[in-house]
mmCIF file with all atom_site columns, C-alpha atoms and ligand atoms in Angstrom:
data_model
loop_
_atom_site.group_PDB
_atom_site.id
_atom_site.type_symbol
_atom_site.label_atom_id
_atom_site.label_alt_id
_atom_site.label_comp_id
_atom_site.label_asym_id
_atom_site.label_entity_id
_atom_site.label_seq_id
_atom_site.pdbx_PDB_ins_code
_atom_site.Cartn_x
_atom_site.Cartn_y
_atom_site.Cartn_z
_atom_site.occupancy
_atom_site.B_iso_or_equiv
_atom_site.pdbx_formal_charge
_atom_site.auth_seq_id
_atom_site.auth_comp_id
_atom_site.auth_asym_id
_atom_site.auth_atom_id
_atom_site.pdbx_PDB_model_num
ATOM   1   C CA  . ALA A 1 1   ? 0.040   -0.079  0.002   1.00 0.00 ? 121 ALA A CA  1
ATOM   2   C CA  . GLY A 1 2   ? 2.809   2.341   -0.773  1.00 0.00 ? 122 GLY A CA  1
ATOM   3   C CA  . ASN A 1 3   ? 3.071   4.830   -3.757  1.00 0.00 ? 123 ASN A CA  1
ATOM   4   C CA  . VAL A 1 4   ? 4.493   2.072   -5.916  1.00 0.00 ? 124 VAL A CA  1
ATOM   5   C CA  . ALA A 1 5   ? 1.611   -0.158  -5.258  1.00 0.00 ? 125 ALA A CA  1
ATOM   6   C CA  . MET A 1 6   ? -0.794  2.576   -6.136  1.00 0.00 ? 126 MET A CA  1
ATOM   7   C CA  . ASP A 1 7   ? 1.024   3.439   -9.347  1.00 0.00 ? 127 ASP A CA  1
ATOM   8   C CA  . ALA A 1 8   ? 1.277   -0.357  -10.353 1.00 0.00 ? 128 ALA A CA  1
ATOM   9   C CA  . ALA A 1 9   ? -2.508  -0.840  -9.673  1.00 0.00 ? 129 ALA A CA  1
ATOM   10  C CA  . ARG A 1 10  ? -3.692  2.093   -11.561 1.00 0.00 ? 130 ARG A CA  1
ATOM   11  C CA  . THR A 1 11  ? -1.477  1.284   -14.509 1.00 0.00 ? 131 THR A CA  1
ATOM   12  C CA  . ALA A 1 12  ? -2.814  -2.322  -14.491 1.00 0.00 ? 132 ALA A CA  1
ATOM   13  C CA  . LEU A 1 13  ? -6.387  -0.969  -14.713 1.00 0.00 ? 133 LEU A CA  1
ATOM   14  C CA  . ARG A 1 14  ? -5.407  1.359   -17.506 1.00 0.00 ? 134 ARG A CA  1
ATOM   15  C CA  . MET A 1 15  ? -3.835  -1.582  -19.315 1.00 0.00 ? 135 MET A CA  1
ATOM   16  C CA  . GLY A 1 16  ? -7.152  -3.444  -19.262 1.00 0.00 ? 136 GLY A CA  1
ATOM   17  C CA  . ALA A 1 17  ? -7.257  -5.414  -16.155 1.00 0.00 ? 137 ALA A CA  1
ATOM   18  C CA  . GLU A 1 18  ? -10.939 -6.026  -15.126 1.00 0.00 ? 138 GLU A CA  1
ATOM   19  C CA  . ASN A 1 19  ? -10.535 -6.013  -11.260 1.00 0.00 ? 139 ASN A CA  1
ATOM   20  C CA  . VAL A 1 20  ? -7.437  -4.766  -9.591  1.00 0.00 ? 140 VAL A CA  1
ATOM   21  C CA  . TYR A 1 21  ? -7.020  -5.283  -5.824  1.00 0.00 ? 141 TYR A CA  1
ATOM   22  C CA  . ILE A 1 22  ? -4.369  -3.841  -3.545  1.00 0.00 ? 142 ILE A CA  1
ATOM   23  C CA  . VAL A 1 23  ? -3.921  -6.390  -0.763  1.00 0.00 ? 143 VAL A CA  1
ATOM   24  C CA  . TYR A 1 24  ? -2.635  -4.783  2.539   1.00 0.00 ? 144 TYR A CA  1
ATOM   25  C CA  . ARG A 1 25  ? -2.194  -6.312  5.947   1.00 0.00 ? 145 ARG A CA  1
ATOM   26  C CA  . ARG A 1 26  ? -3.233  -3.146  7.867   1.00 0.00 ? 146 ARG A CA  1
ATOM   27  C CA  . THR A 1 27  ? -6.047  -0.674  7.135   1.00 0.00 ? 147 THR A CA  1
ATOM   28  C CA  . LYS A 1 28  ? -6.403  2.588   5.172   1.00 0.00 ? 148 LYS A CA  1
ATOM   29  C CA  . ALA A 1 29  ? -5.403  4.660   8.179   1.00 0.00 ? 149 ALA A CA  1
ATOM   30  C CA  . GLU A 1 30  ? -1.880  2.969   8.226   1.00 0.00 ? 150 GLU A CA  1
ATOM   31  C CA  . MET A 1 31  ? -1.308  2.893   4.433   1.00 0.00 ? 151 MET A CA  1
ATOM   32  C CA  . PRO A 1 32  ? 2.135   4.520   3.704   1.00 0.00 ? 152 PRO A CA  1
ATOM   33  C CA  . ALA A 1 33  ? 1.150   6.013   0.270   1.00 0.00 ? 153 ALA A CA  1
ATOM   34  C CA  . ARG A 1 34  ? 0.357   9.621   0.024   1.00 0.00 ? 154 ARG A CA  1
ATOM   35  C CA  . ARG A 1 35  ? -3.272  10.343  0.696   1.00 0.00 ? 155 ARG A CA  1
ATOM   36  C CA  . GLU A 1 36  ? -3.879  11.748  -2.753  1.00 0.00 ? 156 GLU A CA  1
ATOM   37  C CA  . GLU A 1 37  ? -2.468  8.675   -4.348  1.00 0.00 ? 157 GLU A CA  1
ATOM   38  C CA  . ILE A 1 38  ? -4.794  6.616   -2.373  1.00 0.00 ? 158 ILE A CA  1
ATOM   39  C CA  . GLU A 1 39  ? -7.844  8.722   -3.271  1.00 0.00 ? 159 GLU A CA  1
ATOM   40  C CA  . HIS A 1 40  ? -6.817  8.772   -6.951  1.00 0.00 ? 160 HIS A CA  1
ATOM   41  C CA  . ALA A 1 41  ? -6.585  4.952   -6.945  1.00 0.00 ? 161 ALA A CA  1
ATOM   42  C CA  . GLU A 1 42  ? -10.065 4.752   -5.381  1.00 0.00 ? 162 GLU A CA  1
ATOM   43  C CA  . GLU A 1 43  ? -11.493 7.214   -7.975  1.00 0.00 ? 163 GLU A CA  1
ATOM   44  C CA  . GLU A 1 44  ? -9.864  5.132   -10.671 1.00 0.00 ? 164 GLU A CA  1
ATOM   45  C CA  . GLY A 1 45  ? -11.509 1.925   -9.558  1.00 0.00 ? 165 GLY A CA  1
ATOM   46  C CA  . VAL A 1 46  ? -8.918  0.212   -7.667  1.00 0.00 ? 166 VAL A CA  1
ATOM   47  C CA  . GLN A 1 47  ? -10.245 -2.062  -4.960  1.00 0.00 ? 167 GLN A CA  1
ATOM   48  C CA  . PHE A 1 48  ? -8.640  -2.765  -1.550  1.00 0.00 ? 168 PHE A CA  1
ATOM   49  C CA  . ALA A 1 49  ? -8.486  -6.068  0.176   1.00 0.00 ? 169 ALA A CA  1
ATOM   50  C CA  . MET A 1 50  ? -7.516  -4.736  3.721   1.00 0.00 ? 170 MET A CA  1
ATOM   51  C CA  . LEU A 1 51  ? -6.431  -6.551  6.875   1.00 0.00 ? 171 LEU A CA  1
ATOM   52  C CA  . ALA A 1 52  ? -5.121  -9.333  4.550   1.00 0.00 ? 172 ALA A CA  1
ATOM   53  C CA  . ALA A 1 53  ? -1.609  -10.760 4.176   1.00 0.00 ? 173 ALA A CA  1
ATOM   54  C CA  . PRO A 1 54  ? -0.728  -12.948 1.215   1.00 0.00 ? 174 PRO A CA  1
ATOM   55  C CA  . LEU A 1 55  ? 0.269   -16.437 2.272   1.00 0.00 ? 175 LEU A CA  1
ATOM   56  C CA  . ARG A 1 56  ? 0.529   -18.301 -0.848  1.00 0.00 ? 176 ARG A CA  1
ATOM   57  C CA  . PHE A 1 57  ? 0.372   -18.112 -4.777  1.00 0.00 ? 177 PHE A CA  1
ATOM   58  C CA  . ASN A 1 58  ? -1.683  -20.930 -6.202  1.00 0.00 ? 178 ASN A CA  1
ATOM   59  C CA  . GLY A 1 59  ? -1.061  -22.096 -9.837  1.00 0.00 ? 179 GLY A CA  1
ATOM   60  C CA  . ASP A 1 60  ? -2.572  -24.456 -12.224 1.00 0.00 ? 180 ASP A CA  1
ATOM   61  C CA  . ALA A 1 61  ? -0.795  -27.518 -13.697 1.00 0.00 ? 181 ALA A CA  1
ATOM   62  C CA  . GLU A 1 62  ? 0.989   -25.182 -16.130 1.00 0.00 ? 182 GLU A CA  1
ATOM   63  C CA  . MET A 1 63  ? 2.045   -22.995 -13.285 1.00 0.00 ? 183 MET A CA  1
ATOM   64  C CA  . ARG A 1 64  ? -0.229  -20.139 -14.171 1.00 0.00 ? 184 ARG A CA  1
ATOM   65  C CA  . LEU A 1 65  ? -1.449  -18.093 -11.320 1.00 0.00 ? 185 LEU A CA  1
ATOM   66  C CA  . GLN A 1 66  ? -5.100  -18.988 -10.386 1.00 0.00 ? 186 GLN A CA  1
ATOM   67  C CA  . SER A 1 67  ? -5.470  -17.334 -6.956  1.00 0.00 ? 187 SER A CA  1
ATOM   68  C CA  . VAL A 1 68  ? -3.758  -15.942 -3.957  1.00 0.00 ? 188 VAL A CA  1
ATOM   69  C CA  . THR A 1 69  ? -4.325  -17.309 -0.454  1.00 0.00 ? 189 THR A CA  1
ATOM   70  C CA  . LEU A 1 70  ? -4.885  -14.441 2.053   1.00 0.00 ? 190 LEU A CA  1
ATOM   71  C CA  . GLN A 1 71  ? -4.589  -14.587 5.703   1.00 0.00 ? 191 GLN A CA  1
ATOM   72  C CA  . LYS A 1 72  ? -7.132  -12.420 7.650   1.00 0.00 ? 192 LYS A CA  1
ATOM   73  C CA  . MET A 1 73  ? -5.455  -9.984  10.063  1.00 0.00 ? 193 MET A CA  1
ATOM   74  C CA  . GLU A 1 74  ? -6.465  -7.797  12.847  1.00 0.00 ? 194 GLU A CA  1
ATOM   75  C CA  . LEU A 1 75  ? -4.714  -4.809  14.379  1.00 0.00 ? 195 LEU A CA  1
ATOM   76  C CA  . GLY A 1 76  ? -2.838  -5.189  17.700  1.00 0.00 ? 196 GLY A CA  1
ATOM   77  C CA  . GLU A 1 77  ? -0.444  -2.876  19.642  1.00 0.00 ? 197 GLU A CA  1
ATOM   78  C CA  . PRO A 1 78  ? 1.486   -0.141  17.829  1.00 0.00 ? 198 PRO A CA  1
ATOM   79  C CA  . ASP A 1 79  ? 5.008   -1.390  16.709  1.00 0.00 ? 199 ASP A CA  1
ATOM   80  C CA  . ALA A 1 80  ? 8.288   0.592   16.409  1.00 0.00 ? 200 ALA A CA  1
ATOM   81  C CA  . SER A 1 81  ? 7.002   2.477   13.479  1.00 0.00 ? 201 SER A CA  1
ATOM   82  C CA  . GLY A 1 82  ? 4.004   3.779   15.558  1.00 0.00 ? 202 GLY A CA  1
ATOM   83  C CA  . ARG A 1 83  ? 1.518   1.949   13.489  1.00 0.00 ? 203 ARG A CA  1
ATOM   84  C CA  . ARG A 1 84  ? -0.625  -0.760  14.899  1.00 0.00 ? 204 ARG A CA  1
ATOM   85  C CA  . ARG A 1 85  ? 0.769   -4.153  14.272  1.00 0.00 ? 205 ARG A CA  1
ATOM   86  C CA  . PRO A 1 86  ? -1.111  -6.524  12.038  1.00 0.00 ? 206 PRO A CA  1
ATOM   87  C CA  . VAL A 1 87  ? -1.860  -9.903  13.841  1.00 0.00 ? 207 VAL A CA  1
ATOM   88  C CA  . PRO A 1 88  ? -3.090  -13.018 11.950  1.00 0.00 ? 208 PRO A CA  1
ATOM   89  C CA  . VAL A 1 89  ? -6.503  -14.175 12.881  1.00 0.00 ? 209 VAL A CA  1
ATOM   90  C CA  . GLU A 1 90  ? -6.078  -17.859 13.678  1.00 0.00 ? 210 GLU A CA  1
ATOM   91  C CA  . GLY A 1 91  ? -7.463  -20.133 11.086  1.00 0.00 ? 211 GLY A CA  1
ATOM   92  C CA  . GLU A 1 92  ? -9.082  -17.424 8.919   1.00 0.00 ? 212 GLU A CA  1
ATOM   93  C CA  . THR A 1 93  ? -7.787  -17.638 5.314   1.00 0.00 ? 213 THR A CA  1
ATOM   94  C CA  . TYR A 1 94  ? -9.458  -17.195 1.953   1.00 0.00 ? 214 TYR A CA  1
ATOM   95  C CA  . ASP A 1 95  ? -8.590  -17.369 -1.742  1.00 0.00 ? 215 ASP A CA  1
ATOM   96  C CA  . LEU A 1 96  ? -8.726  -14.254 -3.946  1.00 0.00 ? 216 LEU A CA  1
ATOM   97  C CA  . PRO A 1 97  ? -9.038  -15.357 -7.703  1.00 0.00 ? 217 PRO A CA  1
ATOM   98  C CA  . THR A 1 98  ? -6.085  -13.825 -9.390  1.00 0.00 ? 218 THR A CA  1
ATOM   99  C CA  . ASP A 1 99  ? -4.457  -14.215 -12.777 1.00 0.00 ? 219 ASP A CA  1
ATOM   100 C CA  . LEU A 1 100 ? -1.702  -11.632 -12.255 1.00 0.00 ? 220 LEU A CA  1
ATOM   101 C CA  . ALA A 1 101 ? 0.111   -10.567 -9.190  1.00 0.00 ? 221 ALA A CA  1
ATOM   102 C CA  . ILE A 1 102 ? 2.405   -7.529  -8.910  1.00 0.00 ? 222 ILE A CA  1
ATOM   103 C CA  . VAL A 1 103 ? 4.604   -7.677  -5.885  1.00 0.00 ? 223 VAL A CA  1
ATOM   104 C CA  . ALA A 1 104 ? 5.253   -4.054  -4.568  1.00 0.00 ? 224 ALA A CA  1
ATOM   105 C CA  . LEU A 1 105 ? 7.052   -4.741  -1.311  1.00 0.00 ? 225 LEU A CA  1
ATOM   106 C CA  . GLY A 1 106 ? 10.120  -2.399  -1.511  1.00 0.00 ? 226 GLY A CA  1
ATOM   107 C CA  . THR A 1 107 ? 13.364  -2.523  -3.445  1.00 0.00 ? 227 THR A CA  1
ATOM   108 C CA  . ARG A 1 108 ? 16.880  -3.608  -3.017  1.00 0.00 ? 228 ARG A CA  1
ATOM   109 C CA  . SER A 1 109 ? 19.918  -3.127  -5.306  1.00 0.00 ? 229 SER A CA  1
ATOM   110 C CA  . ASN A 1 110 ? 20.518  -5.688  -8.068  1.00 0.00 ? 230 ASN A CA  1
ATOM   111 C CA  . PRO A 1 111 ? 23.478  -7.589  -6.764  1.00 0.00 ? 231 PRO A CA  1
ATOM   112 C CA  . ILE A 1 112 ? 25.103  -8.415  -10.227 1.00 0.00 ? 232 ILE A CA  1
ATOM   113 C CA  . LEU A 1 113 ? 27.024  -5.209  -10.524 1.00 0.00 ? 233 LEU A CA  1
ATOM   114 C CA  . LEU A 1 114 ? 28.307  -5.095  -7.023  1.00 0.00 ? 234 LEU A CA  1
ATOM   115 C CA  . ASP A 1 115 ? 29.114  -8.764  -6.834  1.00 0.00 ? 235 ASP A CA  1
ATOM   116 C CA  . ALA A 1 116 ? 31.033  -8.526  -10.197 1.00 0.00 ? 236 ALA A CA  1
ATOM   117 C CA  . THR A 1 117 ? 33.050  -5.436  -8.991  1.00 0.00 ? 237 THR A CA  1
ATOM   118 C CA  . PRO A 1 118 ? 34.553  -6.223  -5.582  1.00 0.00 ? 238 PRO A CA  1
ATOM   119 C CA  . ASP A 1 119 ? 36.513  -2.926  -5.611  1.00 0.00 ? 239 ASP A CA  1
ATOM   120 C CA  . LEU A 1 120 ? 33.312  -0.927  -5.590  1.00 0.00 ? 240 LEU A CA  1
ATOM   121 C CA  . GLU A 1 121 ? 32.750  0.095   -1.989  1.00 0.00 ? 241 GLU A CA  1
ATOM   122 C CA  . GLN A 1 122 ? 29.348  -0.462  -0.501  1.00 0.00 ? 242 GLN A CA  1
ATOM   123 C CA  . ASN A 1 123 ? 27.625  1.172   2.430   1.00 0.00 ? 243 ASN A CA  1
ATOM   124 C CA  . LYS A 1 124 ? 25.985  -0.742  5.092   1.00 0.00 ? 244 LYS A CA  1
ATOM   125 C CA  . TRP A 1 125 ? 22.734  -1.129  3.172   1.00 0.00 ? 245 TRP A CA  1
ATOM   126 C CA  . GLY A 1 126 ? 24.428  -2.634  0.125   1.00 0.00 ? 246 GLY A CA  1
ATOM   127 C CA  . TYR A 1 127 ? 24.189  0.431   -2.084  1.00 0.00 ? 247 TYR A CA  1
ATOM   128 C CA  . ILE A 1 128 ? 27.237  2.055   -3.655  1.00 0.00 ? 248 ILE A CA  1
ATOM   129 C CA  . GLN A 1 129 ? 29.351  4.355   -1.628  1.00 0.00 ? 249 GLN A CA  1
ATOM   130 C CA  . THR A 1 130 ? 30.113  7.628   -3.210  1.00 0.00 ? 250 THR A CA  1
ATOM   131 C CA  . ASN A 1 131 ? 31.938  10.875  -2.480  1.00 0.00 ? 251 ASN A CA  1
ATOM   132 C CA  . GLU A 1 132 ? 28.956  13.216  -1.689  1.00 0.00 ? 252 GLU A CA  1
ATOM   133 C CA  . GLU A 1 133 ? 30.671  16.280  -3.353  1.00 0.00 ? 253 GLU A CA  1
ATOM   134 C CA  . THR A 1 134 ? 31.534  14.524  -6.629  1.00 0.00 ? 254 THR A CA  1
ATOM   135 C CA  . GLY A 1 135 ? 29.535  11.222  -6.975  1.00 0.00 ? 255 GLY A CA  1
ATOM   136 C CA  . GLU A 1 136 ? 32.855  9.377   -7.358  1.00 0.00 ? 256 GLU A CA  1
ATOM   137 C CA  . THR A 1 137 ? 32.920  5.825   -6.271  1.00 0.00 ? 257 THR A CA  1
ATOM   138 C CA  . SER A 1 138 ? 35.826  4.047   -4.514  1.00 0.00 ? 258 SER A CA  1
ATOM   139 C CA  . ILE A 1 139 ? 37.149  3.307   -8.020  1.00 0.00 ? 259 ILE A CA  1
ATOM   140 C CA  . PRO A 1 140 ? 38.861  6.374   -9.350  1.00 0.00 ? 260 PRO A CA  1
ATOM   141 C CA  . ASN A 1 141 ? 37.047  8.123   -12.220 1.00 0.00 ? 261 ASN A CA  1
ATOM   142 C CA  . VAL A 1 142 ? 34.021  5.819   -11.899 1.00 0.00 ? 262 VAL A CA  1
ATOM   143 C CA  . PHE A 1 143 ? 30.841  7.656   -10.782 1.00 0.00 ? 263 PHE A CA  1
ATOM   144 C CA  . ALA A 1 144 ? 27.460  6.516   -9.455  1.00 0.00 ? 264 ALA A CA  1
ATOM   145 C CA  . GLY A 1 145 ? 24.121  8.192   -8.493  1.00 0.00 ? 265 GLY A CA  1
ATOM   146 C CA  . GLY A 1 146 ? 20.434  7.610   -8.217  1.00 0.00 ? 266 GLY A CA  1
ATOM   147 C CA  . ASP A 1 147 ? 18.765  4.787   -6.410  1.00 0.00 ? 267 ASP A CA  1
ATOM   148 C CA  . ILE A 1 148 ? 21.895  2.675   -6.381  1.00 0.00 ? 268 ILE A CA  1
ATOM   149 C CA  . VAL A 1 149 ? 23.533  5.187   -4.124  1.00 0.00 ? 269 VAL A CA  1
ATOM   150 C CA  . THR A 1 150 ? 20.499  6.465   -2.037  1.00 0.00 ? 270 THR A CA  1
ATOM   151 C CA  . GLY A 1 151 ? 18.309  3.468   -2.077  1.00 0.00 ? 271 GLY A CA  1
ATOM   152 C CA  . ALA A 1 152 ? 14.703  3.923   -3.448  1.00 0.00 ? 272 ALA A CA  1
ATOM   153 C CA  . ALA A 1 153 ? 14.243  7.596   -3.906  1.00 0.00 ? 273 ALA A CA  1
ATOM   154 C CA  . THR A 1 154 ? 13.082  10.086  -6.599  1.00 0.00 ? 274 THR A CA  1
ATOM   155 C CA  . VAL A 1 155 ? 13.712  10.843  -10.186 1.00 0.00 ? 275 VAL A CA  1
ATOM   156 C CA  . ILE A 1 156 ? 14.622  14.455  -9.252  1.00 0.00 ? 276 ILE A CA  1
ATOM   157 C CA  . LEU A 1 157 ? 17.398  13.095  -6.835  1.00 0.00 ? 277 LEU A CA  1
ATOM   158 C CA  . ALA A 1 158 ? 18.608  10.693  -9.424  1.00 0.00 ? 278 ALA A CA  1
ATOM   159 C CA  . MET A 1 159 ? 18.828  13.492  -12.223 1.00 0.00 ? 279 MET A CA  1
ATOM   160 C CA  . GLY A 1 160 ? 20.632  15.772  -9.639  1.00 0.00 ? 280 GLY A CA  1
ATOM   161 C CA  . ALA A 1 161 ? 23.258  13.051  -8.977  1.00 0.00 ? 281 ALA A CA  1
ATOM   162 C CA  . GLY A 1 162 ? 23.797  12.610  -12.631 1.00 0.00 ? 282 GLY A CA  1
ATOM   163 C CA  . ARG A 1 163 ? 24.238  16.311  -13.168 1.00 0.00 ? 283 ARG A CA  1
ATOM   164 C CA  . LYS A 1 164 ? 26.729  16.526  -10.182 1.00 0.00 ? 284 LYS A CA  1
ATOM   165 C CA  . ALA A 1 165 ? 28.756  13.539  -11.584 1.00 0.00 ? 285 ALA A CA  1
ATOM   166 C CA  . GLY A 1 166 ? 28.630  15.043  -15.171 1.00 0.00 ? 286 GLY A CA  1
ATOM   167 C CA  . GLN A 1 167 ? 29.963  18.449  -13.877 1.00 0.00 ? 287 GLN A CA  1
ATOM   168 C CA  . GLU A 1 168 ? 32.903  16.734  -12.176 1.00 0.00 ? 288 GLU A CA  1
ATOM   169 C CA  . ILE A 1 169 ? 33.597  14.608  -15.251 1.00 0.00 ? 289 ILE A CA  1
ATOM   170 C CA  . VAL A 1 170 ? 33.742  17.721  -17.384 1.00 0.00 ? 290 VAL A CA  1
ATOM   171 C CA  . LYS A 1 171 ? 35.907  19.587  -14.793 1.00 0.00 ? 291 LYS A CA  1
ATOM   172 C CA  . ARG A 1 172 ? 38.553  16.737  -14.970 1.00 0.00 ? 292 ARG A CA  1
ATOM   173 C CA  . LEU A 1 173 ? 38.456  16.432  -18.677 1.00 0.00 ? 293 LEU A CA  1
ATOM   174 C CA  . LEU A 1 174 ? 39.172  20.243  -18.991 1.00 0.00 ? 294 LEU A CA  1
ATOM   175 C CA  . ALA A 1 175 ? 41.846  20.183  -16.247 1.00 0.00 ? 295 ALA A CA  1
HETATM 176 C C1  . FAD B 2 .   ? 6.325   1.904   -9.845  1.00 0.00 ? 590 FAD B C1  1
HETATM 177 C C2  . FAD B 2 .   ? 7.393   2.942   -9.475  1.00 0.00 ? 590 FAD B C2  1
HETATM 178 C C3  . FAD B 2 .   ? 6.911   4.324   -9.511  1.00 0.00 ? 590 FAD B C3  1
HETATM 179 C C4  . FAD B 2 .   ? 7.637   5.407   -9.160  1.00 0.00 ? 590 FAD B C4  1
HETATM 180 N N1  . FAD B 2 .   ? 7.031   6.531   -9.228  1.00 0.00 ? 590 FAD B N1  1
HETATM 181 C C5  . FAD B 2 .   ? 7.862   7.737   -8.928  1.00 0.00 ? 590 FAD B C5  1
HETATM 182 C C6  . FAD B 2 .   ? 7.382   9.078   -9.106  1.00 0.00 ? 590 FAD B C6  1
HETATM 183 O O1  . FAD B 2 .   ? 6.089   9.277   -9.337  1.00 0.00 ? 590 FAD B O1  1
HETATM 184 N N2  . FAD B 2 .   ? 8.081   10.175  -8.910  1.00 0.00 ? 590 FAD B N2  1
HETATM 185 C C7  . FAD B 2 .   ? 9.475   10.013  -8.649  1.00 0.00 ? 590 FAD B C7  1
HETATM 186 O O2  . FAD B 2 .   ? 10.293  10.897  -8.595  1.00 0.00 ? 590 FAD B O2  1
HETATM 187 N N3  . FAD B 2 .   ? 9.995   8.685   -8.504  1.00 0.00 ? 590 FAD B N3  1
HETATM 188 C C8  . FAD B 2 .   ? 9.173   7.618   -8.699  1.00 0.00 ? 590 FAD B C8  1
HETATM 189 N N4  . FAD B 2 .   ? 9.666   6.357   -8.592  1.00 0.00 ? 590 FAD B N4  1
HETATM 190 C C9  . FAD B 2 .   ? 11.190  6.287   -8.135  1.00 0.00 ? 590 FAD B C9  1
HETATM 191 C C10 . FAD B 2 .   ? 12.030  6.522   -9.522  1.00 0.00 ? 590 FAD B C10 1
HETATM 192 O O3  . FAD B 2 .   ? 11.695  5.563   -10.436 1.00 0.00 ? 590 FAD B O3  1
HETATM 193 C C11 . FAD B 2 .   ? 13.522  6.213   -9.149  1.00 0.00 ? 590 FAD B C11 1
HETATM 194 O O4  . FAD B 2 .   ? 14.000  6.956   -8.054  1.00 0.00 ? 590 FAD B O4  1
HETATM 195 C C12 . FAD B 2 .   ? 14.445  6.522   -10.357 1.00 0.00 ? 590 FAD B C12 1
HETATM 196 O O5  . FAD B 2 .   ? 13.976  5.781   -11.528 1.00 0.00 ? 590 FAD B O5  1
HETATM 197 C C13 . FAD B 2 .   ? 15.901  6.191   -9.998  1.00 0.00 ? 590 FAD B C13 1
HETATM 198 O O6  . FAD B 2 .   ? 16.557  6.412   -11.309 1.00 0.00 ? 590 FAD B O6  1
HETATM 199 P P1  . FAD B 2 .   ? 17.998  5.689   -11.392 1.00 0.00 ? 590 FAD B P1  1
HETATM 200 O O7  . FAD B 2 .   ? 18.494  6.229   -12.813 1.00 0.00 ? 590 FAD B O7  1
HETATM 201 O O8  . FAD B 2 .   ? 18.805  5.856   -10.281 1.00 0.00 ? 590 FAD B O8  1
HETATM 202 O O9  . FAD B 2 .   ? 17.561  4.188   -11.495 1.00 0.00 ? 590 FAD B O9  1
HETATM 203 P P2  . FAD B 2 .   ? 16.672  3.514   -12.562 1.00 0.00 ? 590 FAD B P2  1
HETATM 204 O O10 . FAD B 2 .   ? 15.593  4.331   -13.157 1.00 0.00 ? 590 FAD B O10 1
HETATM 205 O O11 . FAD B 2 .   ? 16.229  2.202   -11.920 1.00 0.00 ? 590 FAD B O11 1
HETATM 206 O O12 . FAD B 2 .   ? 17.644  3.063   -13.771 1.00 0.00 ? 590 FAD B O12 1
HETATM 207 C C14 . FAD B 2 .   ? 18.700  2.011   -13.627 1.00 0.00 ? 590 FAD B C14 1
HETATM 208 C C15 . FAD B 2 .   ? 18.884  1.454   -14.919 1.00 0.00 ? 590 FAD B C15 1
HETATM 209 O O13 . FAD B 2 .   ? 20.097  0.662   -14.876 1.00 0.00 ? 590 FAD B O13 1
HETATM 210 C C16 . FAD B 2 .   ? 19.811  -0.524  -15.522 1.00 0.00 ? 590 FAD B C16 1
HETATM 211 N N5  . FAD B 2 .   ? 20.756  -1.529  -14.996 1.00 0.00 ? 590 FAD B N5  1
HETATM 212 C C17 . FAD B 2 .   ? 20.760  -2.267  -13.835 1.00 0.00 ? 590 FAD B C17 1
HETATM 213 N N6  . FAD B 2 .   ? 21.726  -3.050  -13.693 1.00 0.00 ? 590 FAD B N6  1
HETATM 214 C C18 . FAD B 2 .   ? 22.345  -2.985  -14.872 1.00 0.00 ? 590 FAD B C18 1
HETATM 215 C C19 . FAD B 2 .   ? 23.615  -3.567  -15.319 1.00 0.00 ? 590 FAD B C19 1
HETATM 216 N N7  . FAD B 2 .   ? 24.356  -4.340  -14.616 1.00 0.00 ? 590 FAD B N7  1
HETATM 217 N N8  . FAD B 2 .   ? 24.052  -3.137  -16.601 1.00 0.00 ? 590 FAD B N8  1
HETATM 218 C C20 . FAD B 2 .   ? 23.409  -2.246  -17.344 1.00 0.00 ? 590 FAD B C20 1
HETATM 219 N N9  . FAD B 2 .   ? 22.289  -1.679  -16.906 1.00 0.00 ? 590 FAD B N9  1
HETATM 220 C C21 . FAD B 2 .   ? 21.851  -2.002  -15.807 1.00 0.00 ? 590 FAD B C21 1
HETATM 221 C C22 . FAD B 2 .   ? 18.316  -0.894  -15.285 1.00 0.00 ? 590 FAD B C22 1
HETATM 222 O O14 . FAD B 2 .   ? 17.823  -1.756  -16.356 1.00 0.00 ? 590 FAD B O14 1
HETATM 223 C C23 . FAD B 2 .   ? 17.722  0.539   -15.359 1.00 0.00 ? 590 FAD B C23 1
HETATM 224 O O15 . FAD B 2 .   ? 17.343  0.846   -16.666 1.00 0.00 ? 590 FAD B O15 1
HETATM 225 C C24 . FAD B 2 .   ? 8.978   5.216   -8.847  1.00 0.00 ? 590 FAD B C24 1
HETATM 226 C C25 . FAD B 2 .   ? 9.463   3.986   -8.850  1.00 0.00 ? 590 FAD B C25 1
HETATM 227 C C26 . FAD B 2 .   ? 8.715   2.808   -9.124  1.00 0.00 ? 590 FAD B C26 1
HETATM 228 C C27 . FAD B 2 .   ? 9.262   1.510   -9.100  1.00 0.00 ? 590 FAD B C27 1
#
């Protein structure tokens, strides 16, 4: 129920899906997406299956998705984030017929580049460590910016990092 979920659900509707559900283990009050994103998703016809946590994807003999088994949840005490913790309701599950599931549960860096380049210093979250002033990585004259440095962020921040690195590269070429 974050902004990416709202975006993916609305895009699925516009691409012709008949019914689109956002499955969320808490309620609307705890949704992390911006209010206007949630309202726009509702206006556009996205449906919400709230207090439900996906347990299992069920396929047919050819491994095509048929349904998602959902665990009914209820809200307990607040957790470290201040939001009420979702707690499974014992024995209460149901199947939601589904032929396509989009998983919008956060992002991590693609490990291929970092695994293949051991000299590239990483920070404790597994993103590329750069010089904040220049965007240069631990490998001289190699620059990085955007989500691979900051973790999931925004287009504007990624563009800014690109400009900063570009300016530094030009400066060095002209030096
Ligand atoms: C569904 C969704 C909705 C979003 N909505 C918004 C929004 O409304 N506004 C906003 O500001 N931000 C939004 N974001 C975040 C935004 O998309 C990112 O912050 C931004 O795209 C980061 O740009 P980037 O250039 O760092 O990375 P990316 O845009 O992810 O580009 C990285 C590129 O590198 C390529 N790549 C990866 N590994 C390799 C490799 N080994 N070799 C070669 N190429 C490789 C990838 O294929 C990709 O094309 C959204 C994100 C998602 C997922």
